[in-house]
Coordinates of C-alpha atoms in Angstrom, one line a residue:
Chain A
M865 CA 0.0 -0.2 0.1
T866 CA 2.8 2.4 1.1
K867 CA 5.1 1.2 -1.6
K868 CA 2.3 2.1 -4.4
K869 CA 1.8 5.6 -2.8
V870 CA 5.7 6.1 -3.2
S871 CA 6.1 4.9 -6.6
G872 CA 3.1 7.0 -7.6
T873 CA 4.8 10.2 -6.1
Q874 CA 8.0 9.1 -8.0
K875 CA 6.0 9.0 -11.1
R876 CA 4.5 12.4 -10.9
L877 CA 8.1 13.9 -10.3
I878 CA 9.4 12.4 -13.6
P879 CA 9.2 15.7 -15.3
A880 CA 10.9 17.3 -12.3
Y881 CA 13.9 14.7 -12.7
I882 CA 13.9 15.2 -16.5
F883 CA 14.3 19.2 -15.9
L884 CA 16.7 18.6 -13.2
I885 CA 18.9 16.2 -15.0
I886 CA 19.0 18.7 -18.1
M887 CA 20.1 21.7 -15.7
A888 CA 22.5 19.6 -13.9
F889 CA 24.0 18.6 -17.4
L890 CA 24.3 22.1 -18.7
S891 CA 25.7 23.3 -15.6
V892 CA 28.4 20.6 -15.3
F893 CA 29.1 20.3 -19.1
P894 CA 31.4 23.3 -19.7
F895 CA 33.7 22.0 -16.7
Y896 CA 34.0 18.6 -18.1
W897 CA 34.8 20.2 -21.5
M898 CA 37.3 22.6 -19.9
I899 CA 39.1 19.8 -18.3
S900 CA 39.2 17.5 -21.5
A901 CA 40.3 20.6 -23.4
A902 CA 43.1 20.8 -21.1
T903 CA 44.4 17.4 -22.1
N904 CA 43.9 17.7 -25.7
E905 CA 46.0 19.4 -28.5
T906 CA 44.3 22.6 -29.7
L907 CA 43.3 21.1 -33.2
A908 CA 41.7 18.1 -31.5
V909 CA 39.8 20.5 -29.3
A910 CA 38.6 22.6 -32.2
R911 CA 37.4 19.4 -34.0
G912 CA 35.1 18.9 -31.2
K913 CA 36.9 16.0 -29.2
L914 CA 35.1 15.3 -26.0
T915 CA 37.4 12.6 -24.3
F916 CA 40.4 12.8 -22.6
G917 CA 43.6 13.2 -24.6
T918 CA 47.4 12.6 -24.0
Y919 CA 48.5 16.2 -24.3
T920 CA 48.2 17.4 -20.8
I921 CA 52.0 17.4 -20.0
E922 CA 52.6 19.5 -23.4
N923 CA 49.8 22.0 -22.6
Y924 CA 51.3 22.4 -19.1
K925 CA 55.0 23.0 -20.6
N926 CA 53.6 25.5 -23.4
L927 CA 51.8 27.3 -20.5
L928 CA 55.1 27.3 -18.2
A929 CA 57.1 28.5 -21.4
Q930 CA 54.8 31.4 -21.9
T931 CA 53.8 32.7 -18.7
D932 CA 54.9 32.9 -15.1
L933 CA 52.1 30.4 -14.0
W934 CA 53.5 29.6 -10.4
G935 CA 54.3 33.3 -9.7
A936 CA 50.8 34.4 -10.5
M937 CA 49.3 31.4 -8.6
K938 CA 51.6 32.4 -5.7
N939 CA 50.4 35.9 -5.9
S940 CA 46.9 35.3 -6.3
F941 CA 47.2 32.8 -3.2
V942 CA 48.9 35.3 -1.0
Y943 CA 46.8 38.5 -1.9
A944 CA 43.3 36.2 -1.5
T945 CA 44.7 34.8 1.9
A946 CA 45.7 38.4 3.1
Q947 CA 42.6 39.7 2.2
T948 CA 40.4 37.2 3.6
I949 CA 42.2 37.5 7.2
M950 CA 42.1 40.9 7.1
A951 CA 38.5 41.3 6.1
I952 CA 37.0 38.8 8.6
L953 CA 38.9 40.2 11.2
V954 CA 37.9 43.8 10.7
C955 CA 34.3 43.1 9.7
S956 CA 33.8 40.6 12.6
L957 CA 35.0 43.2 14.9
A958 CA 32.5 45.5 13.6
G959 CA 29.6 43.1 13.7
F960 CA 30.3 42.2 17.2
G961 CA 30.5 45.9 18.0
F962 CA 27.3 46.8 16.4
E963 CA 25.3 44.3 17.4
L964 CA 26.4 43.5 21.2
Y965 CA 27.5 46.9 22.2
H966 CA 24.3 48.6 20.2
D967 CA 22.8 51.8 20.9
K968 CA 20.9 54.5 18.8
A969 CA 24.1 56.1 17.4
K970 CA 25.6 52.9 16.3
D971 CA 22.4 51.5 14.8
R972 CA 22.3 55.0 12.8
L973 CA 25.9 54.7 11.9
F974 CA 25.4 51.1 10.6
G975 CA 22.8 52.5 8.3
I976 CA 25.1 54.9 7.1
L977 CA 27.8 52.2 6.3
L978 CA 25.0 50.0 4.3
L979 CA 24.7 53.0 1.8
A980 CA 28.3 51.8 0.7
M981 CA 26.6 48.7 -0.8
M982 CA 25.1 51.0 -3.5
I983 CA 28.7 52.4 -4.6
P984 CA 29.6 50.5 -7.9
G985 CA 33.4 49.6 -8.0
V986 CA 33.7 51.3 -11.5
A987 CA 32.7 54.8 -9.7
T988 CA 35.5 54.7 -7.1
M989 CA 38.1 53.1 -9.3
I990 CA 39.7 56.3 -10.3
P991 CA 40.0 58.1 -7.0
L992 CA 40.9 54.9 -5.4
F993 CA 43.8 54.3 -8.0
K994 CA 45.0 57.9 -7.3
M995 CA 45.0 57.3 -3.7
I996 CA 46.8 53.8 -3.7
S997 CA 49.4 55.1 -6.1
K998 CA 50.1 58.3 -4.1
A999 CA 50.5 56.2 -0.9
G1000 CA 53.0 54.0 -3.0
L1001 CA 51.0 50.7 -2.8
L1002 CA 50.8 49.8 -6.4
N1003 CA 51.9 46.3 -7.0
T1004 CA 51.6 45.7 -3.2
V1005 CA 49.2 43.4 -1.2
W1006 CA 48.0 46.4 0.5
G1007 CA 46.9 48.0 -2.9
F1008 CA 45.4 44.8 -3.9
M1009 CA 43.1 44.4 -0.8
L1010 CA 42.5 47.6 1.2
P1011 CA 39.4 48.7 -1.0
A1012 CA 37.9 45.3 -0.3
V1013 CA 38.7 44.8 3.4
S1014 CA 35.7 46.4 4.9
T1015 CA 32.4 45.5 3.1
P1016 CA 29.0 46.2 4.4
F1017 CA 27.8 42.7 3.4
L1018 CA 30.5 41.0 5.9
I1019 CA 29.8 43.5 8.6
M1020 CA 26.1 42.6 8.1
M1021 CA 26.6 38.9 7.9
F1022 CA 28.6 38.9 11.3
R1023 CA 25.9 41.2 12.9
Q1024 CA 23.1 39.3 12.0
N1025 CA 24.6 36.0 12.9
S1026 CA 25.8 37.8 16.5
R1027 CA 22.0 38.0 17.2
N1028 CA 22.3 34.3 18.7
F1029 CA 25.3 35.1 20.7
P1030 CA 24.7 34.4 24.4
T1031 CA 24.9 37.8 26.1
E1032 CA 24.6 36.2 29.7
I1033 CA 28.1 34.6 29.0
M1034 CA 29.6 38.2 28.4
E1035 CA 28.4 39.2 31.8
A1036 CA 29.7 36.3 33.4
A1037 CA 33.1 36.8 31.6
R1038 CA 33.3 40.3 32.7
I1039 CA 32.5 39.6 36.4
D1040 CA 35.4 37.1 36.2
G1041 CA 37.5 40.0 35.1
Q1042 CA 37.7 39.3 31.3
S1043 CA 38.7 42.3 29.2
E1044 CA 36.3 43.3 26.2
P1045 CA 39.0 42.2 23.5
G1046 CA 39.3 38.9 25.6
I1047 CA 35.7 38.6 25.2
F1048 CA 36.0 39.0 21.5
F1049 CA 39.2 36.8 21.0
R1050 CA 38.4 34.1 23.9
M1051 CA 34.7 33.5 23.5
Y1052 CA 33.1 35.4 20.3
F1053 CA 35.7 33.9 18.0
P1054 CA 35.3 30.3 19.0
I1055 CA 31.4 30.4 19.2
M1056 CA 31.1 32.0 16.1
R1057 CA 33.4 29.7 13.9
S1058 CA 30.7 28.6 11.6
T1059 CA 30.2 32.2 10.7
Y1060 CA 34.0 32.9 10.2
A1061 CA 34.1 29.8 8.0
A1062 CA 31.2 31.0 5.7
A1063 CA 32.9 34.4 5.8
A1064 CA 36.5 33.2 4.9
V1065 CA 35.2 30.9 1.9
I1066 CA 33.1 33.9 0.3
T1067 CA 35.9 36.2 0.7
F1068 CA 38.7 34.1 -0.4
M1069 CA 36.5 33.2 -3.6
N1070 CA 35.9 36.7 -4.4
A1071 CA 39.5 37.8 -3.7
W1072 CA 40.8 35.0 -5.9
N1073 CA 38.5 36.0 -8.7
S1074 CA 38.8 39.6 -8.5
Y1075 CA 39.8 41.2 -12.1
M1076 CA 38.9 44.8 -12.7
W1077 CA 40.8 46.2 -9.5
P1078 CA 43.8 44.0 -9.9
R1079 CA 44.3 44.8 -13.5
I1080 CA 44.4 48.4 -12.5
V1081 CA 46.7 48.1 -9.4
M1082 CA 49.0 45.4 -10.3
T1083 CA 50.5 47.1 -13.2
R1084 CA 54.0 45.0 -13.0
N1085 CA 54.4 41.6 -14.4
Q1086 CA 55.7 40.1 -11.3
A1087 CA 52.5 41.2 -9.2
Q1088 CA 50.0 39.7 -11.7
T1089 CA 47.2 37.4 -10.6
M1090 CA 45.8 34.2 -12.2
P1091 CA 42.6 35.8 -14.0
M1092 CA 45.0 38.4 -15.2
L1093 CA 47.2 35.7 -16.6
I1094 CA 44.5 33.6 -18.2
A1095 CA 42.9 36.9 -19.5
N1096 CA 46.3 37.7 -21.4
L1097 CA 46.5 34.0 -22.8
S1098 CA 43.4 34.8 -25.0
N1099 CA 44.5 37.9 -26.3
G1100 CA 46.6 36.6 -29.1
Y1101 CA 45.4 36.3 -32.6
K1102 CA 45.7 32.3 -32.7
V1103 CA 44.4 30.8 -29.8
D1104 CA 46.0 27.6 -28.3
Y1105 CA 42.8 26.1 -26.7
G1106 CA 44.5 23.2 -25.1
M1107 CA 46.8 25.8 -23.3
L1108 CA 44.4 28.2 -22.7
M1109 CA 41.9 25.6 -20.9
M1110 CA 45.1 24.4 -18.9
G1111 CA 45.5 27.9 -17.5
V1112 CA 41.7 28.2 -17.0
L1113 CA 41.9 24.9 -15.1
F1114 CA 44.8 26.3 -12.8
C1115 CA 42.8 29.4 -12.1
S1116 CA 39.8 27.3 -11.1
V1117 CA 41.3 24.6 -9.2
P1118 CA 41.6 26.4 -5.7
T1119 CA 38.2 27.6 -5.9
M1120 CA 36.7 24.4 -7.0
V1121 CA 38.5 22.6 -4.2
I1122 CA 37.0 25.0 -1.7
F1123 CA 33.5 24.4 -3.5
F1124 CA 33.7 20.8 -2.8
V1125 CA 35.4 20.6 0.2
L1126 CA 33.2 23.6 1.9
Q1127 CA 30.3 23.6 0.2
K1128 CA 28.1 24.2 3.0
Q1129 CA 30.1 27.1 4.3
F1130 CA 30.1 28.5 0.8
A1131 CA 26.3 28.3 0.3
E1132 CA 25.9 29.9 3.9
G1133 CA 28.5 32.5 2.8
V1134 CA 26.7 33.3 -0.3
A1135 CA 23.2 33.6 1.4
G1136 CA 25.1 35.1 4.5
A1137 CA 23.3 38.1 5.2
V1138 CA 19.6 36.8 4.4
K1139 CA 18.9 35.3 7.9
Chain B
M324 CA 31.1 54.9 47.1
K325 CA 34.2 53.4 45.6
S326 CA 32.6 50.2 43.9
G327 CA 30.0 52.9 42.5
N328 CA 32.8 54.6 40.8
N329 CA 34.4 51.6 39.7
G330 CA 30.9 50.4 38.2
M331 CA 30.9 53.7 36.2
S332 CA 34.4 53.2 34.7
V333 CA 33.6 49.5 33.8
K334 CA 30.3 50.9 32.0
R335 CA 32.5 53.7 30.2
K336 CA 35.3 50.9 29.3
Q337 CA 32.6 48.9 27.6
E338 CA 31.2 51.8 25.7
A339 CA 34.7 52.7 24.5
A340 CA 35.4 49.0 23.6
G341 CA 32.0 49.0 21.5
W342 CA 33.2 51.9 19.6
A343 CA 36.5 50.8 19.1
F344 CA 35.7 47.5 17.7
L345 CA 33.7 49.1 15.0
T346 CA 36.2 51.8 14.1
P347 CA 38.5 50.2 11.6
A348 CA 35.7 48.9 9.5
T349 CA 34.0 52.3 9.6
L350 CA 37.1 54.0 8.9
L351 CA 37.9 52.0 6.0
I352 CA 34.5 52.2 4.5
F353 CA 34.7 56.1 4.7
I354 CA 38.1 56.1 3.2
M355 CA 37.8 53.5 0.5
S356 CA 33.9 54.2 -0.6
F357 CA 32.6 57.6 0.8
Y358 CA 35.5 59.5 0.2
P359 CA 36.2 58.1 -3.4
I360 CA 32.7 58.7 -4.3
L361 CA 32.9 62.4 -3.5
Q362 CA 36.3 62.5 -5.2
A363 CA 34.5 61.1 -8.3
L364 CA 32.0 63.7 -8.3
F365 CA 34.5 66.6 -8.1
T366 CA 36.6 64.8 -10.8
S367 CA 33.8 64.7 -13.1
F368 CA 33.7 68.3 -13.5
Q369 CA 37.2 68.2 -14.5
T370 CA 38.9 67.0 -17.8
G371 CA 42.2 65.3 -18.7
A372 CA 44.0 62.5 -16.8
G373 CA 47.0 62.5 -14.5
V374 CA 48.7 65.8 -13.5
K375 CA 47.0 67.4 -16.3
M376 CA 43.8 67.7 -14.9
A377 CA 41.9 71.1 -15.5
W378 CA 38.2 72.1 -14.7
A379 CA 35.8 71.5 -17.5
D380 CA 34.4 74.3 -19.3
P381 CA 31.3 74.8 -18.7
W382 CA 32.0 72.5 -15.5
Y383 CA 29.1 70.3 -16.4
N384 CA 30.6 69.9 -20.0
N385 CA 31.3 66.0 -19.1
Y386 CA 27.6 65.3 -18.6
I387 CA 26.7 66.9 -21.7
R388 CA 29.2 65.1 -23.7
M389 CA 28.1 61.9 -22.2
F390 CA 24.7 62.2 -23.4
K391 CA 26.0 63.1 -27.1
D392 CA 28.6 60.1 -27.0
K393 CA 27.0 57.3 -29.1
L394 CA 29.1 54.7 -27.9
F395 CA 28.4 55.4 -24.2
L396 CA 24.8 55.6 -25.1
R397 CA 25.2 52.3 -26.8
S398 CA 26.8 50.8 -23.6
V399 CA 24.0 52.0 -21.7
G400 CA 21.6 50.4 -23.8
N401 CA 23.5 46.8 -23.9
T402 CA 23.5 47.0 -20.2
F403 CA 20.1 47.3 -20.1
L404 CA 19.4 44.6 -22.5
Y405 CA 21.3 42.2 -20.6
L406 CA 19.4 43.3 -17.6
L407 CA 15.9 43.2 -19.0
I408 CA 16.5 39.7 -20.7
Q409 CA 18.7 38.0 -18.4
V410 CA 17.6 39.0 -14.9
P411 CA 14.0 37.8 -15.3
I412 CA 14.8 34.5 -16.8
M413 CA 17.6 33.7 -14.4
L414 CA 15.4 34.7 -11.4
I415 CA 12.4 32.5 -12.7
L416 CA 14.5 29.7 -13.5
A417 CA 16.5 29.9 -10.0
I418 CA 13.0 29.9 -8.1
L419 CA 11.7 27.1 -10.0
L420 CA 14.8 25.0 -9.4
A421 CA 14.7 25.9 -5.7
Q422 CA 11.0 25.0 -5.5
I423 CA 11.7 21.4 -7.4
L424 CA 14.8 21.0 -5.1
N425 CA 12.7 21.5 -1.9
N426 CA 10.4 18.8 -2.6
K427 CA 11.1 16.2 0.0
D428 CA 10.1 13.3 -1.9
L429 CA 12.7 14.1 -4.8
K430 CA 15.7 11.7 -4.6
F431 CA 19.4 12.9 -5.2
R432 CA 18.6 16.5 -3.9
G433 CA 22.0 17.0 -2.8
F434 CA 23.6 16.0 -6.1
F435 CA 21.4 17.9 -8.0
R436 CA 21.8 21.1 -6.0
T437 CA 25.7 20.6 -6.1
C438 CA 25.7 20.3 -9.7
I439 CA 23.7 23.3 -10.5
F440 CA 25.6 25.2 -7.9
L441 CA 28.8 24.3 -9.4
P442 CA 29.1 27.2 -11.8
C443 CA 29.5 29.5 -8.8
A444 CA 33.0 28.2 -8.2
T445 CA 34.5 29.5 -11.4
A446 CA 36.2 32.9 -11.6
L447 CA 34.3 35.3 -13.8
V448 CA 37.4 35.5 -16.0
S449 CA 37.5 31.6 -16.4
Y450 CA 33.9 31.2 -17.4
A451 CA 34.0 34.0 -19.8
L452 CA 36.9 32.3 -21.5
I453 CA 35.3 28.8 -21.2
F454 CA 32.3 30.2 -23.1
K455 CA 34.4 32.3 -25.6
S456 CA 36.1 29.1 -26.7
L457 CA 32.9 27.0 -26.9
F458 CA 31.2 29.5 -28.9
A459 CA 34.3 30.2 -31.2
T460 CA 33.9 29.8 -34.9
E461 CA 36.1 26.6 -34.8
G462 CA 34.4 25.7 -31.2
L463 CA 32.6 23.0 -29.9
I464 CA 29.0 24.4 -30.3
N465 CA 29.7 25.0 -34.0
H466 CA 31.1 21.6 -34.5
I467 CA 27.9 20.0 -32.9
L468 CA 25.5 22.4 -34.8
V469 CA 27.3 21.6 -38.1
S470 CA 27.4 17.7 -37.4
L471 CA 23.8 17.9 -36.6
G472 CA 22.8 19.5 -39.9
I473 CA 21.5 22.4 -38.2
L474 CA 24.1 24.9 -39.4
Q475 CA 25.7 24.6 -43.1
Q476 CA 29.0 25.9 -42.0
N477 CA 30.6 27.1 -39.0
Y478 CA 29.1 30.5 -37.8
N479 CA 31.0 33.2 -36.1
F480 CA 28.7 33.8 -33.2
L481 CA 30.9 36.4 -31.6
G482 CA 31.4 38.1 -34.7
N483 CA 27.7 39.2 -35.2
P484 CA 26.2 41.7 -32.5
T485 CA 23.0 39.9 -32.0
S486 CA 24.4 36.6 -31.4
A487 CA 27.4 37.7 -29.5
K488 CA 24.7 39.5 -27.2
A489 CA 23.0 36.1 -26.9
V490 CA 26.1 34.4 -25.9
I491 CA 27.0 36.9 -23.0
I492 CA 23.3 36.5 -21.9
I493 CA 23.6 32.4 -22.2
A494 CA 27.0 32.7 -20.2
L495 CA 25.4 35.0 -17.6
L496 CA 22.7 32.7 -17.0
W497 CA 25.0 29.6 -16.4
R498 CA 27.0 31.5 -14.2
W499 CA 24.5 33.1 -11.8
T500 CA 21.3 30.9 -11.8
G501 CA 22.6 28.6 -9.2
Y502 CA 23.9 31.3 -7.1
N503 CA 20.6 32.8 -6.8
M504 CA 18.9 29.3 -6.2
V505 CA 21.0 29.2 -3.2
F506 CA 19.3 32.0 -1.8
Y507 CA 15.8 30.8 -2.7
L508 CA 16.9 27.5 -1.1
A509 CA 17.8 29.4 2.1
G510 CA 14.5 31.3 2.0
L511 CA 12.3 28.2 1.5
Q512 CA 13.8 26.5 4.4
N513 CA 12.4 29.3 6.7
I514 CA 9.0 28.3 5.3
E515 CA 7.4 25.5 7.3
Y516 CA 7.2 22.5 5.1
S517 CA 3.9 21.6 6.6
I518 CA 2.3 24.5 4.8
Y519 CA 3.1 22.5 1.5
E520 CA 1.8 19.3 2.9
A521 CA -1.4 21.0 4.1
A522 CA -2.0 22.5 0.5
K523 CA -1.7 19.3 -1.0
I524 CA -4.2 17.6 1.1
D525 CA -6.5 20.6 0.4
G526 CA -5.8 19.8 -3.5
A527 CA -3.4 22.5 -4.4
N528 CA -1.2 21.2 -7.2
G529 CA 2.5 22.0 -7.6
W530 CA 1.7 25.4 -9.6
K531 CA -0.9 26.5 -7.2
S532 CA 1.3 26.1 -4.2
F533 CA 4.2 27.6 -6.1
W534 CA 2.1 30.9 -6.8
H535 CA 0.3 31.0 -3.5
I536 CA 2.6 29.8 -1.1
T537 CA 6.2 30.0 -2.4
V538 CA 6.2 33.2 -4.4
P539 CA 4.4 35.5 -1.6
L540 CA 6.6 34.0 1.3
L541 CA 9.6 34.3 -0.5
R542 CA 9.1 38.1 -1.4
P543 CA 11.7 39.4 0.9
T544 CA 14.2 37.1 -0.8
I545 CA 13.0 37.9 -4.2
I546 CA 13.5 41.6 -3.6
M547 CA 17.0 41.1 -2.2
T548 CA 17.8 39.1 -5.2
V549 CA 16.4 41.7 -7.8
I550 CA 18.5 44.2 -6.2
M551 CA 21.6 42.2 -6.3
S552 CA 21.2 41.2 -10.0
I553 CA 20.5 44.7 -11.0
N554 CA 23.5 46.0 -9.2
G555 CA 25.6 43.1 -10.7
T556 CA 24.2 43.6 -14.0
L557 CA 24.8 47.2 -14.0
Q558 CA 28.5 46.7 -13.2
L559 CA 29.1 44.1 -15.8
Y560 CA 32.8 44.1 -16.9
D561 CA 34.6 41.1 -16.9
E562 CA 32.3 39.2 -19.3
S563 CA 32.4 42.0 -21.7
V564 CA 36.0 42.3 -21.7
N565 CA 36.9 38.7 -21.9
L566 CA 34.2 37.0 -23.7
T567 CA 33.5 39.6 -26.7
A568 CA 36.0 42.3 -25.8
G569 CA 33.1 44.6 -26.2
G570 CA 33.0 43.5 -29.9
P571 CA 32.3 43.3 -32.7
A572 CA 32.9 46.9 -33.2
N573 CA 31.8 47.7 -29.4
S574 CA 28.5 46.3 -30.1
T575 CA 28.3 44.3 -26.9
I576 CA 30.5 46.8 -24.9
T577 CA 29.0 47.6 -21.1
M578 CA 29.1 50.5 -19.4
S579 CA 31.9 49.5 -17.0
H580 CA 33.9 48.3 -19.9
Y581 CA 33.6 51.5 -21.7
I582 CA 34.4 53.5 -18.6
Y583 CA 37.2 51.3 -17.8
N584 CA 38.6 52.0 -21.6
N585 CA 38.4 55.7 -21.1
S586 CA 40.3 55.7 -17.9
F587 CA 42.8 52.7 -18.0
G588 CA 42.3 51.2 -21.2
T589 CA 43.6 51.5 -24.6
G590 CA 42.2 55.0 -25.7
V591 CA 43.0 58.4 -24.4
A592 CA 42.5 58.7 -20.8
N593 CA 40.4 61.1 -19.4
F594 CA 39.5 60.8 -15.7
G595 CA 37.2 63.4 -15.6
Y596 CA 34.9 62.2 -18.6
A597 CA 35.2 58.4 -17.2
A598 CA 34.3 59.8 -13.5
A599 CA 31.2 61.5 -15.0
M600 CA 30.0 58.4 -16.7
S601 CA 30.8 56.4 -13.6
F602 CA 28.9 58.8 -11.4
F603 CA 25.8 58.1 -13.8
V604 CA 26.3 54.3 -13.2
F605 CA 26.5 55.2 -9.3
I606 CA 23.2 57.3 -9.8
L607 CA 21.5 54.4 -11.6
V608 CA 22.4 51.7 -9.1
A609 CA 21.2 54.0 -6.4
I610 CA 18.0 54.9 -7.9
L611 CA 17.2 51.4 -8.8
A612 CA 18.0 50.1 -5.5
L613 CA 15.7 52.9 -3.8
I614 CA 12.8 51.8 -6.0
N615 CA 13.2 48.1 -5.2
M616 CA 13.2 49.1 -1.4
K617 CA 10.2 51.2 -1.8
V618 CA 8.3 48.5 -3.8
G619 CA 9.4 46.0 -0.9
D620 CA 7.9 48.5 1.6
T621 CA 4.6 49.2 0.3
R622 CA 3.6 45.7 -0.5
D623 CA 4.3 44.3 2.9

């Protein structure tokens, strides 16, 4: 009896399954193609070869010969890590302050800071470029990350999630003689670690993927990031697709690893401030 | 008496700590967002670049020039075309997918969710290059269409303004649908699943419960995703630069791309003019965000 009912439900879901299979295929296929193309010679890629080839090493060698691949990987990694650490520190401090010490003045200030969400990057890039170059920070990790360290999105995310923070233990800690920074580092930080994980994942992804701003401030070749490196690869008249996709693969591996290992945190980070 | 004094100073210490905690973030936003946007406003009344900046004559000249600049107007038109076609399709697809994936009878939900969310793991430059290669004249899409007999010969998708725009829209749909779906799934989790079961008992089918339960209850999430999508589309840059390079003949260029070209790109740099155009983008983003918030308010 129940079995029949279940299979009936499943039967009604067939259109849903078909739709989902098509959507899942369309979503995954470009990835598969990228990986298979990275293992094939450019001619085979152009001929529409969809299976894995034996040209992987050559594509990698060509890429190494034409670009400073590992230099760019290192740069991207260092910049993105630095930005992640700074951003979650600065924004979590602010979220902590805004929520757990809140009063009218702070709420008003928070409302003002949220307005920064409306400011598009393209509108501030010229003044920021002037500022960063005047400060001598072109081609430095500071120039890369300073405009992106404090974001209303992250502050809001920490603030919203701080609502669940038990205020009684703050009082208890104060009675025990704990200082205010002590409360932050010894209690808030460990209790909020899932929010930190989500914030770190989303910040790292954004920093790794950023393109317009690095293109403006990282003017030297030695300071180049991975997105800049692969964008330059496709600029020539004749494109070597195998090599290009090898570069794209390198640029995607760190974010894909994070995606698969920390998918829950990533989804939480994306939807971070919704709660 | 003494303990009373101590209590006061502890209170004051707490007060000071609260402000100290939010100072770095606040200062950074003022220095890195609010001050530059004011600077951009000043710069927009000037002309030239680097050390050779001078006041424009008349001071609002850049704004007049902007509305006579055919290329800028085209970039505005393109951006709005992407906005009006891509955003509705994407959001409807995303909410449908979320609704389907929220069904507890469905099997392999986690698998499907992961697949559809996967495009978010790519850098914007990466997926732009993947789509550029897929739709190249000697690319896979052409190969498939020709061998299926749909096309007689390879077609230069990126060489025709209409098809190049279509490729950008397809690429955007691919990259961002799963992203928006995650918001809706998070929103749906806040809706008691029993509502759907009750509706089912009352005889409501999938569509009915979609329109009468999901959409109204998700309204705050929908408004937020609309704002974010508009905001993102108005600032499109990576795709225009890397997928089509704005071409053919600037027919797919976006506002941000054109502004970049006028300040750091290949053309003659004019910070003043670029700042004026970027201020226009800022005003657009701000107006659309305010309209959306108003819409959200009055309906509630």
